[in-house]
Short mmCIF file of C-alpha atoms and ligand atoms in Angstrom, two decimals:
data_model
loop_
_atom_site.label_atom_id
_atom_site.label_comp_id
_atom_site.label_asym_id
_atom_site.label_seq_id
_atom_site.Cartn_x
_atom_site.Cartn_y
_atom_site.Cartn_z
CA MET A 1 80.32 20.37 139.11
CA CYS A 2 81.76 23.73 139.95
CA TRP A 3 83.31 22.94 143.23
CA GLY A 4 85.69 25.72 144.09
CA VAL A 5 88.86 24.64 145.81
CA TYR A 6 90.96 26.95 147.95
CA GLY A 7 94.67 27.05 147.30
CA LYS A 8 97.73 29.15 147.99
CA VAL A 9 99.60 30.79 145.12
CA LEU A 10 103.26 29.73 144.92
CA GLU A 11 104.46 31.18 141.64
CA VAL A 12 103.09 33.41 138.91
CA SER A 13 104.46 33.21 135.38
CA GLU A 14 103.20 34.88 132.24
CA LYS A 15 100.74 32.14 131.39
CA TYR A 16 100.28 29.92 134.39
CA VAL A 17 99.97 30.14 138.12
CA LYS A 18 101.32 27.44 140.43
CA VAL A 19 98.92 26.77 143.25
CA ASP A 20 99.34 24.60 146.33
CA PHE A 21 96.19 22.75 147.33
CA GLY A 22 97.29 21.55 150.74
CA GLY A 23 100.25 19.58 149.44
CA VAL A 24 99.16 18.93 145.85
CA VAL A 25 100.66 21.48 143.49
CA ARG A 26 99.00 22.22 140.16
CA GLU A 27 99.43 24.66 137.31
CA VAL A 28 96.27 26.62 136.68
CA LEU A 29 95.11 29.56 134.59
CA SER A 30 93.90 32.80 136.06
CA SER A 31 90.99 35.04 135.19
CA LEU A 32 92.42 37.75 137.46
CA ASP A 33 95.47 39.91 136.78
CA ASP A 34 96.39 40.91 140.30
CA ILE A 35 97.54 37.55 141.65
CA SER A 36 100.80 37.23 143.59
CA PRO A 37 102.58 34.54 145.58
CA GLY A 38 101.07 34.12 149.01
CA ASP A 39 97.52 34.94 147.88
CA TYR A 40 94.76 32.47 148.64
CA VAL A 41 92.56 31.82 145.65
CA VAL A 42 89.43 29.91 144.66
CA VAL A 43 90.10 27.55 141.76
CA HIS A 44 87.38 26.01 139.65
CA ALA A 45 88.20 23.45 136.95
CA GLY A 46 91.73 24.71 136.53
CA LEU A 47 90.92 28.44 136.57
CA ILE A 48 91.38 30.97 139.35
CA ILE A 49 87.96 32.56 139.68
CA SER A 50 88.45 34.62 142.82
CA LYS A 51 90.99 35.76 145.35
CA LEU A 52 90.12 35.25 149.01
CA SER A 53 90.01 38.53 150.83
CA ARG A 54 91.64 38.82 154.22
CA GLU A 55 89.86 42.10 154.86
CA GLU A 56 86.46 40.54 154.21
CA PHE A 57 87.18 37.21 155.89
CA LEU A 58 85.17 38.01 158.98
CA GLU A 59 82.48 40.04 157.18
CA SER A 60 80.25 36.96 157.17
CA PHE A 61 79.56 37.65 160.81
CA LYS A 62 78.46 41.24 160.38
CA TYR A 63 74.82 40.35 159.93
CA ILE A 64 74.53 37.71 162.62
CA ARG A 65 75.92 40.23 165.10
CA GLU A 66 73.21 42.67 164.08
CA ILE A 67 70.58 39.99 164.57
CA ALA A 68 71.98 39.02 167.95
CA GLU A 69 72.09 42.68 169.10
CA LYS A 70 68.45 43.04 168.18
CA LEU A 71 67.55 39.88 170.10
CA VAL A 72 69.40 41.25 173.12
CA GLU A 73 67.42 44.48 172.81
CA ASP A 74 64.20 42.50 172.62
CA GLY A 75 65.20 40.65 175.76
CA GLU A 76 65.27 37.29 173.97
CA LEU A 77 69.01 36.72 174.19
CA SER A 78 71.32 37.55 177.07
CA ARG A 79 74.26 39.88 176.59
CA GLU A 80 76.53 37.06 177.85
CA GLU A 81 75.39 34.79 175.05
CA LEU A 82 76.16 37.44 172.48
CA GLU A 83 79.62 37.92 173.96
CA GLU A 84 80.12 34.19 174.04
CA MET A 85 79.36 34.06 170.33
CA ASN A 86 81.83 36.85 169.61
CA ARG A 87 84.41 35.00 171.66
CA ILE A 88 83.93 31.83 169.60
CA ILE A 89 84.24 33.84 166.39
CA SER A 90 87.56 35.37 167.37
CA LYS A 91 88.96 32.37 169.24
CA TRP A 92 90.27 30.63 166.14
CA LEU A 93 92.66 33.48 165.44
CA GLU A 94 94.76 32.32 168.36
CA GLU A 95 94.87 28.67 167.31
CA MET B 1 96.16 37.65 168.80
CA LYS B 2 97.77 36.96 165.44
CA GLY B 3 96.86 39.39 162.72
CA LEU B 4 94.71 38.30 159.82
CA GLU B 5 97.63 39.18 157.51
CA SER B 6 99.64 36.11 158.36
CA ILE B 7 96.93 33.55 158.73
CA ASP B 8 96.42 30.47 156.51
CA LEU B 9 93.01 31.17 155.03
CA ARG B 10 92.43 27.56 154.00
CA ARG B 11 92.93 26.33 157.50
CA ALA B 12 91.06 29.25 158.99
CA THR B 13 88.06 28.39 156.83
CA ASN B 14 88.07 24.84 158.13
CA ILE B 15 88.33 25.85 161.74
CA LEU B 16 85.95 28.75 161.69
CA PHE B 17 83.34 27.78 159.09
CA ARG B 18 83.42 23.98 159.00
CA SER B 19 84.35 22.09 162.13
CA ASN B 20 82.79 24.56 164.49
CA ARG B 21 80.01 22.87 166.37
CA GLU B 22 80.07 25.44 169.13
CA LEU B 23 79.40 28.27 166.74
CA ALA B 24 76.81 26.25 164.82
CA LEU B 25 74.81 25.79 168.00
CA LYS B 26 74.91 29.52 168.75
CA ILE B 27 73.70 30.41 165.29
CA LEU B 28 71.00 27.76 165.51
CA LYS B 29 69.84 29.34 168.73
CA ILE B 30 69.62 32.74 167.06
CA ILE B 31 67.71 31.18 164.19
CA GLU B 32 65.30 29.58 166.64
CA LEU B 33 64.69 32.83 168.50
CA THR B 34 64.13 34.77 165.29
CA TRP B 35 61.82 32.08 163.98
CA ALA B 36 59.83 32.17 167.22
CA GLN B 37 59.34 35.91 166.74
CA LEU B 38 58.27 35.40 163.15
CA LYS B 39 55.77 32.78 164.19
CA LYS B 40 54.24 35.21 166.66
CA SER B 41 53.67 37.57 163.77
CA GLY B 42 51.78 34.88 161.88
CA TYR B 43 54.29 32.82 159.90
CA GLU B 44 53.74 29.08 159.83
CA HIS B 45 56.15 28.06 157.11
CA LEU B 46 59.24 29.46 155.53
CA ARG B 47 60.60 28.00 152.33
CA ILE B 48 64.19 28.71 151.40
CA MET B 49 65.55 27.61 148.05
CA ASN B 50 69.16 27.04 147.05
CA PHE B 51 70.52 27.10 143.49
CA CYS B 52 73.66 25.18 143.90
CA GLY B 53 74.45 21.51 144.18
CA THR B 54 77.23 22.29 146.61
CA HIS B 55 74.79 24.02 148.93
CA GLU B 56 72.47 21.04 148.68
CA TRP B 57 75.41 18.78 149.49
CA THR B 58 76.31 20.84 152.58
CA THR B 59 72.67 20.96 153.66
CA THR B 60 72.24 17.22 153.32
CA ARG B 61 75.68 16.08 154.42
CA TYR B 62 75.59 18.09 157.64
CA GLY B 63 71.96 17.32 158.29
CA LEU B 64 71.01 20.99 158.39
CA ARG B 65 67.38 20.22 157.61
CA SER B 66 66.93 18.30 160.85
CA LEU B 67 68.77 20.90 162.88
CA LEU B 68 66.48 23.72 161.86
CA PRO B 69 63.29 24.42 163.77
CA GLU B 70 60.15 22.88 162.37
CA GLY B 71 58.47 25.05 159.78
CA ILE B 72 61.65 26.08 157.97
CA GLU B 73 61.99 24.13 154.78
CA LEU B 74 65.07 24.02 152.56
CA LEU B 75 64.42 23.33 148.88
CA ALA B 76 66.94 22.36 146.23
CA GLY B 77 66.57 24.42 143.04
CA PRO B 78 68.34 24.13 139.69
CA GLY B 79 71.92 23.99 140.87
CA CYS B 80 73.83 21.59 138.78
CA PRO B 81 74.90 22.19 135.19
CA VAL B 82 75.24 18.47 134.55
CA CYS B 83 71.62 17.64 135.37
CA ILE B 84 70.20 20.34 133.15
CA THR B 85 72.40 19.77 130.11
CA PRO B 86 69.93 18.83 127.37
CA SER B 87 70.16 15.37 125.93
CA HIS B 88 70.84 16.66 122.39
CA TYR B 89 74.32 17.84 123.42
CA VAL B 90 75.14 14.45 124.89
CA GLU B 91 73.85 12.76 121.74
CA ALA B 92 76.00 15.01 119.54
CA ALA B 93 79.06 14.26 121.68
CA ILE B 94 78.44 10.51 121.50
CA LYS B 95 77.98 10.65 117.75
CA LEU B 96 81.21 12.62 117.23
CA SER B 97 83.19 10.32 119.50
CA LEU B 98 82.02 7.31 117.50
CA GLU B 99 82.94 9.04 114.26
CA GLY B 100 86.53 9.52 115.33
CA VAL B 101 86.45 13.03 116.77
CA ARG B 102 88.06 13.08 120.21
CA VAL B 103 85.57 14.28 122.81
CA TYR B 104 86.81 15.89 126.01
CA THR B 105 84.47 15.97 128.97
CA TYR B 106 84.52 16.73 132.65
CA GLY B 107 84.11 13.61 134.77
CA ASP B 108 80.65 14.68 135.88
CA ALA B 109 79.19 14.39 132.41
CA TYR B 110 80.94 11.13 131.49
CA LYS B 111 78.05 8.93 132.58
CA LEU B 112 75.30 11.37 131.73
CA PRO B 113 72.59 9.38 129.93
CA SER B 114 71.07 10.56 126.67
CA VAL B 115 67.45 9.93 125.75
CA LYS B 116 68.09 8.66 122.23
CA LYS B 117 70.55 5.88 121.66
CA ILE B 118 73.24 6.59 119.09
CA ASN B 119 74.38 3.33 117.51
CA GLY B 120 73.08 1.52 120.56
CA VAL B 121 74.98 3.80 122.91
CA LYS B 122 73.53 6.25 125.44
CA SER B 123 76.40 7.88 127.32
CA LEU B 124 80.00 8.90 126.67
CA ASP B 125 81.05 6.18 129.04
CA GLU B 126 79.33 3.56 126.89
CA ALA B 127 80.64 5.23 123.75
CA LYS B 128 84.17 4.79 125.00
CA ALA B 129 83.49 1.13 125.75
CA SER B 130 82.32 0.74 122.14
CA GLY B 131 85.50 2.24 120.77
CA GLY B 132 84.56 5.92 120.79
CA ASP B 133 87.30 8.47 121.44
CA VAL B 134 86.43 10.01 124.81
CA VAL B 135 88.88 11.61 127.23
CA VAL B 136 87.93 12.75 130.72
CA VAL B 137 89.78 15.89 131.82
CA TYR B 138 90.02 17.92 134.98
CA SER B 139 90.35 21.24 133.18
CA LEU B 140 90.20 22.86 129.79
CA LEU B 141 93.95 23.39 129.98
CA ASP B 142 94.47 19.60 130.16
CA ALA B 143 92.41 19.20 127.01
CA ILE B 144 94.26 21.94 125.14
CA ARG B 145 97.61 20.39 126.03
CA ASP B 146 96.39 17.02 124.82
CA VAL B 147 95.19 18.47 121.51
CA VAL B 148 98.47 20.26 120.92
CA LYS B 149 100.44 17.14 121.74
CA ASN B 150 98.41 14.64 119.74
CA ARG B 151 97.15 16.91 116.94
CA VAL B 152 93.77 15.23 116.94
CA GLU B 153 90.53 16.64 115.67
CA SER B 154 88.57 17.19 118.82
CA THR B 155 85.69 18.82 120.61
CA PHE B 156 85.02 19.82 124.18
CA LEU B 157 81.64 19.13 125.79
CA ALA B 158 81.49 22.61 127.28
CA ILE B 159 78.87 22.35 129.97
CA GLY B 160 78.71 24.77 132.85
CA PHE B 161 77.29 27.87 134.44
CA GLU B 162 78.87 31.31 134.77
CA THR B 163 81.61 29.78 136.91
CA THR B 164 82.94 27.55 134.16
CA TYR B 165 82.50 29.86 131.17
CA PRO B 166 85.36 32.31 131.74
CA ALA B 167 87.81 29.49 131.00
CA TYR B 168 86.32 28.85 127.55
CA ALA B 169 86.12 32.57 126.79
CA LEU B 170 89.70 33.24 127.84
CA ALA B 171 91.03 30.26 125.91
CA ILE B 172 89.46 31.72 122.77
CA LEU B 173 90.42 35.35 123.41
CA LYS B 174 94.00 34.55 124.28
CA GLU B 175 94.22 32.41 121.18
CA GLU B 176 94.98 29.31 123.17
CA THR B 177 92.30 27.26 121.46
CA PRO B 178 93.90 25.19 118.67
CA GLU B 179 92.00 25.37 115.38
CA ASN B 180 91.29 21.63 115.49
CA LEU B 181 89.43 21.98 118.80
CA SER B 182 85.80 23.04 118.90
CA TYR B 183 83.27 23.51 121.67
CA ILE B 184 79.84 22.01 122.17
CA VAL B 185 78.48 25.18 123.71
CA ALA B 186 76.06 23.98 126.39
CA GLY B 187 76.59 26.80 128.90
CA ARG B 188 73.72 28.16 130.93
CA LEU B 189 73.06 31.18 133.12
CA THR B 190 71.71 30.69 136.61
CA PRO B 191 69.61 33.81 137.35
CA PRO B 192 67.01 33.15 134.61
CA ALA B 193 66.57 29.59 135.88
CA ALA B 194 66.34 30.79 139.45
CA GLU B 195 63.55 33.17 138.48
CA TYR B 196 61.86 30.41 136.51
CA ALA B 197 61.98 28.01 139.48
CA VAL B 198 60.79 30.63 141.93
CA GLU B 199 57.81 31.37 139.68
CA ARG B 200 56.95 27.74 139.02
CA VAL B 201 57.28 26.48 142.56
CA GLY B 202 55.72 29.53 144.14
CA GLY B 203 55.82 30.50 147.78
CA VAL B 204 59.60 30.78 147.99
CA ASP B 205 60.41 33.05 150.97
CA GLY B 206 64.16 33.19 150.72
CA VAL B 207 66.99 32.32 148.38
CA ILE B 208 70.47 31.03 149.15
CA ALA B 209 72.31 32.18 146.05
CA PRO B 210 75.26 30.22 144.63
CA GLY B 211 78.63 31.38 145.89
CA HIS B 212 80.87 30.27 143.08
CA VAL B 213 78.61 31.48 140.31
CA SER B 214 78.57 34.80 142.17
CA THR B 215 82.38 35.08 142.32
CA ILE B 216 81.99 35.76 138.59
CA THR B 217 78.62 37.52 138.31
CA GLY B 218 78.88 39.43 141.57
CA GLY B 219 76.07 39.83 144.06
CA GLU B 220 74.42 42.40 141.78
CA VAL B 221 73.09 39.76 139.42
CA TRP B 222 70.53 38.64 142.04
CA ILE B 223 68.92 42.02 142.43
CA ASN B 224 65.88 41.00 140.40
CA LEU B 225 65.04 38.20 142.83
CA ALA B 226 65.11 40.65 145.70
CA GLU B 227 63.39 43.56 143.99
CA LYS B 228 61.01 42.07 141.47
CA TYR B 229 60.05 39.00 143.48
CA SER B 230 60.56 40.52 146.95
CA ILE B 231 62.66 37.58 148.08
CA PRO B 232 65.52 38.03 150.56
CA THR B 233 68.56 36.66 148.74
CA VAL B 234 71.82 35.78 150.41
CA VAL B 235 74.95 34.86 148.45
CA SER B 236 76.38 32.11 150.57
CA GLY B 237 79.61 30.22 151.07
CA PHE B 238 79.67 26.45 151.17
CA GLU B 239 80.58 25.51 154.71
CA PRO B 240 77.85 24.62 157.20
CA ILE B 241 78.41 27.83 159.15
CA ASP B 242 78.03 29.85 155.93
CA VAL B 243 74.69 28.25 155.17
CA LEU B 244 73.41 28.72 158.72
CA LEU B 245 74.45 32.39 158.67
CA SER B 246 72.60 32.83 155.40
CA ILE B 247 69.45 31.27 156.79
CA ALA B 248 69.63 33.57 159.82
CA GLU B 249 69.95 36.60 157.53
CA ILE B 250 66.92 35.52 155.49
CA LEU B 251 64.88 35.19 158.69
CA LYS B 252 66.03 38.61 159.80
CA GLN B 253 65.00 40.24 156.54
CA LYS B 254 61.63 38.50 156.77
CA SER B 255 61.07 39.80 160.26
CA ARG B 256 61.84 43.33 159.11
CA GLY B 257 59.79 43.03 155.96
CA GLU B 258 62.85 43.57 153.79
CA ALA B 259 64.06 41.87 150.62
CA ARG B 260 67.67 42.62 149.82
CA VAL B 261 70.70 40.97 148.32
CA VAL B 262 73.31 40.35 150.98
CA ILE B 263 76.70 38.74 150.47
CA GLU B 264 77.51 36.35 153.27
CA TYR B 265 80.35 34.81 151.24
CA ALA B 266 82.26 38.09 151.43
CA ARG B 267 85.64 36.37 151.55
CA ALA B 268 85.25 35.39 147.90
CA VAL B 269 82.41 37.42 146.37
CA THR B 270 82.10 41.13 145.67
CA TRP B 271 79.12 43.16 144.54
CA SER B 272 80.29 43.51 140.95
CA GLY B 273 82.09 40.18 140.71
CA ASN B 274 85.02 39.22 138.52
CA VAL B 275 85.01 42.05 136.01
CA ASN B 276 87.76 40.52 133.84
CA ALA B 277 85.93 37.24 133.53
CA LYS B 278 82.58 38.88 132.80
CA LYS B 279 84.16 40.99 130.10
CA ALA B 280 85.77 37.95 128.47
CA ILE B 281 82.49 36.01 128.48
CA ASN B 282 80.71 38.98 126.94
CA GLU B 283 83.22 39.39 124.20
CA VAL B 284 83.06 35.78 123.11
CA PHE B 285 79.50 34.73 123.85
CA GLU B 286 76.05 36.15 123.44
CA VAL B 287 72.97 35.08 125.32
CA HIS B 288 70.10 33.17 123.69
CA ASP B 289 66.86 31.43 124.65
CA ALA B 290 68.10 27.99 125.59
CA ALA B 291 66.78 24.57 126.54
CA TRP B 292 67.13 23.08 130.02
CA ARG B 293 66.84 19.35 130.30
CA GLY B 294 63.39 18.16 131.34
CA ILE B 295 62.24 21.77 131.62
CA GLY B 296 62.24 23.36 128.17
CA ILE B 297 63.33 26.70 126.76
CA ILE B 298 64.07 29.43 129.30
CA PRO B 299 64.45 32.92 127.79
CA LYS B 300 67.96 34.41 127.73
CA SER B 301 69.43 31.54 129.69
CA GLY B 302 72.16 30.11 127.47
CA TYR B 303 75.51 31.06 125.97
CA LYS B 304 76.21 30.94 122.27
CA LEU B 305 79.39 31.91 120.40
CA ARG B 306 79.35 35.32 118.73
CA GLU B 307 79.68 35.44 114.97
CA GLU B 308 83.43 36.21 115.05
CA TYR B 309 84.14 33.06 117.04
CA ARG B 310 81.56 30.78 115.48
CA ARG B 311 84.35 28.79 113.83
CA PHE B 312 84.95 27.17 117.21
CA ASP B 313 81.37 25.97 117.41
CA ALA B 314 81.10 22.20 117.14
CA PHE B 315 77.48 22.41 116.01
CA ASP B 316 78.43 24.64 113.08
CA ARG B 317 81.46 22.59 112.25
CA TYR B 318 79.66 19.24 112.20
CA GLY B 319 76.19 20.25 111.06
CA PHE B 320 74.16 19.98 114.27
CA ARG B 321 71.52 22.51 115.22
CA GLU B 322 69.94 23.84 118.40
CA PRO B 323 66.26 22.89 118.61
CA THR B 324 63.81 25.77 118.24
CA ARG B 325 61.05 26.29 120.76
CA ASP B 326 58.70 24.16 118.62
CA GLU B 327 61.24 21.46 117.96
CA TRP B 328 62.32 20.97 121.55
CA CYS B 329 60.98 17.76 122.96
CA TYR B 330 60.93 16.48 126.47
CA ASP B 331 64.30 14.85 127.05
CA LEU B 332 63.99 12.66 130.11
CA LEU B 333 63.53 8.91 130.07
CA PRO B 334 60.03 7.61 130.91
CA GLY B 335 59.28 7.88 134.61
CA CYS B 336 62.25 10.09 135.51
CA ARG B 337 61.04 13.23 137.29
CA CYS B 338 64.30 15.15 137.23
CA GLY B 339 62.59 18.16 135.66
CA GLU B 340 60.49 18.57 138.80
CA VAL B 341 63.33 17.67 141.15
CA ILE B 342 65.53 20.30 139.52
CA ILE B 343 63.16 23.18 140.10
CA GLY B 344 62.46 22.07 143.66
CA LYS B 345 58.90 21.01 143.00
CA ILE B 346 59.33 17.48 144.32
CA LYS B 347 61.89 15.73 146.49
CA PRO B 348 63.84 12.81 145.00
CA SER B 349 61.99 10.37 147.26
CA GLU B 350 58.76 11.36 145.49
CA CYS B 351 60.04 9.84 142.25
CA SER B 352 58.88 6.21 142.13
CA LEU B 353 62.18 5.11 140.57
CA PHE B 354 64.33 6.61 143.34
CA MET B 355 66.55 3.89 144.85
CA LYS B 356 64.68 1.26 142.84
CA LYS B 357 65.38 1.47 139.15
CA CYS B 358 67.60 4.51 139.72
CA THR B 359 70.56 4.26 142.12
CA PRO B 360 74.00 5.86 142.41
CA ASP B 361 75.58 2.66 141.05
CA SER B 362 73.21 2.47 138.17
CA PRO B 363 71.79 5.92 137.48
CA TYR B 364 68.73 6.10 135.28
CA GLY B 365 68.15 9.84 135.24
CA PRO B 366 70.59 12.76 135.03
CA CYS B 367 70.05 13.97 138.63
CA MET B 368 71.51 10.67 139.86
CA VAL B 369 74.72 11.05 137.83
CA SER B 370 76.50 14.20 138.93
CA SER B 371 77.96 14.41 142.41
CA GLU B 372 75.91 17.59 142.73
CA GLY B 373 72.70 16.11 141.38
CA THR B 374 69.93 16.34 143.95
CA CYS B 375 68.89 12.69 143.58
CA ARG B 376 72.44 11.46 144.01
CA ILE B 377 73.05 13.65 147.04
CA HIS B 378 69.88 12.40 148.67
CA ALA B 379 70.66 8.80 147.75
CA LEU B 380 74.11 8.94 149.31
CA HIS B 381 73.31 10.97 152.39
CA THR B 382 69.73 10.21 153.05
CA ASN B 383 70.37 8.71 156.50
CA VAL B 384 71.58 12.07 157.60
CA ASN B 385 68.01 13.21 157.83
CA ASN B 386 67.77 11.38 161.10
CA ILE B 387 69.13 13.01 164.21
CA ASP B 388 71.03 9.96 165.48
CA GLU B 389 73.01 9.87 162.27
CA ILE B 390 73.80 13.53 162.55
CA ARG B 391 75.36 12.98 165.94
CA LYS B 392 77.84 10.67 164.27
CA ILE B 393 79.09 13.49 162.11
CA LYS B 394 82.12 14.91 163.77
CA TRP B 395 81.34 18.55 163.98
CA ILE B 396 77.98 18.10 165.56
CA GLU B 397 79.00 15.30 167.95
CA ASN B 398 77.41 15.38 171.38
CA SER B 399 75.13 18.09 170.22
CA ASN B 400 72.21 18.33 172.59
CA HIS B 401 70.30 20.27 170.05
CA GLN B 402 67.07 18.58 169.06
S1 SF4 C 501 79.18 25.50 142.57
FE1 SF4 C 501 78.26 26.16 140.65
S2 SF4 C 501 78.03 24.38 139.36
FE2 SF4 C 501 78.56 23.73 141.38
S3 SF4 C 501 76.63 23.26 142.18
FE3 SF4 C 501 77.08 25.34 142.78
S4 SF4 C 501 76.23 26.58 141.20
FE4 SF4 C 501 76.26 24.52 140.47
S1 SF4 C 502 65.49 9.32 141.10
FE1 SF4 C 502 66.41 8.97 139.09
S2 SF4 C 502 64.68 8.71 137.76
FE2 SF4 C 502 63.89 9.68 139.60
S3 SF4 C 502 64.01 11.88 139.21
FE3 SF4 C 502 65.92 11.31 140.18
S4 SF4 C 502 67.32 10.89 138.49
FE4 SF4 C 502 65.25 10.87 137.64
#
């Protein structure tokens, strides 16, 4: 039941935060103080529970890169395949 | 290349983590290679458990089980607050609704069946049909606005895990809760249940920890699983790529003989979590030994209002009581094996009522009710366990992966 939905903050007032969920705009409450327009947030049942971090957005791939490096070292994976994976990971930034 | 500063993170998540077959295949290859190495060092099986209905949904919907190499098993643990909400809360809510107290509930719990019938009624849905006052809301804020507008005596069926509880705590602390609104405090904590399931099921080699619970608790709350139980634990996001990355990390830790907590879902989760929200929960609630439906009492696994806020407690207000350890009785209907499904001991198909007496259209047990209930997920997406069906799913189309 605790689906988190991503939305973009439009407006912050004293009590409520207006969030755009891909076209549908809703007023929600926030459990965080440092929310400003333009932030992307995770909303659960009408409450902002987290702010999406741009800095950490690609951190998910830190560990898989480590694993892939190790496989290259072990001779199980070719360097080209590792580079191909890195290319796929950064490709979307241009889209 | 555009900078990350200007990018639409919603869209980016879809492109990078969801509809990304190409990347999925690469990660699957890395998983296969790592698994092959592990097998050489003697592994035959690897059992990875999730604690979140949304992870189970992703796993089943995207057919991840069939895409993984043989020998890697994904188990669904206790991951849905609806399924584990004890029947006595539902019964109290039904009773109040029939006695003229307005009961607010999230949609997920609307059809949740109770064990005992109250005036011939065994869910809030049926209570409403018999004239009970039941209102389904999307958020607590909707309920509060309704109470203020209509000045009705009312109660909120406050189910949920750590993710849902900050809202209740903040509404009390910020004095937004009207005095004629009370809460049926059915909240539960996930780590104690995770440890319980891991102990009961045994042989769990890795844990995919719930991402949204962890936005609040932080990654740190899982440290016991890693340190005390020596289980690699990865806090994971909810897209298929997130789950595959988490599986790869668990395999890596296994191959290095490590057991650590790692946050894959770094875009939303930090090590110490949402400090504001944790503080609010702590101020308003204390933790007690609490019942889980079909399972029993798990130590330190439930929220209860602190003395200063007890006036908002529906049980206090209307004379209900939590069962003690001795009073608790098994609260599933005859034949329903939800208790075992919830802790990952059996699969839904092992319950003899699955898709016979118990279906998504006519749920018999709680795990068939919530959209994140394991039985319901398996009932609705069961075909996806076959590779031909998976090919029909867009992101994996034309996959030559077997
Ligand atoms: S997101 Fe939270 S409530 Fe929803 S299934 Fe996961 S852990 Fe459970
Ligand atoms: S299939 Fe239905 S009856 Fe069987 S365990 Fe699941 S919810 Fe219970």
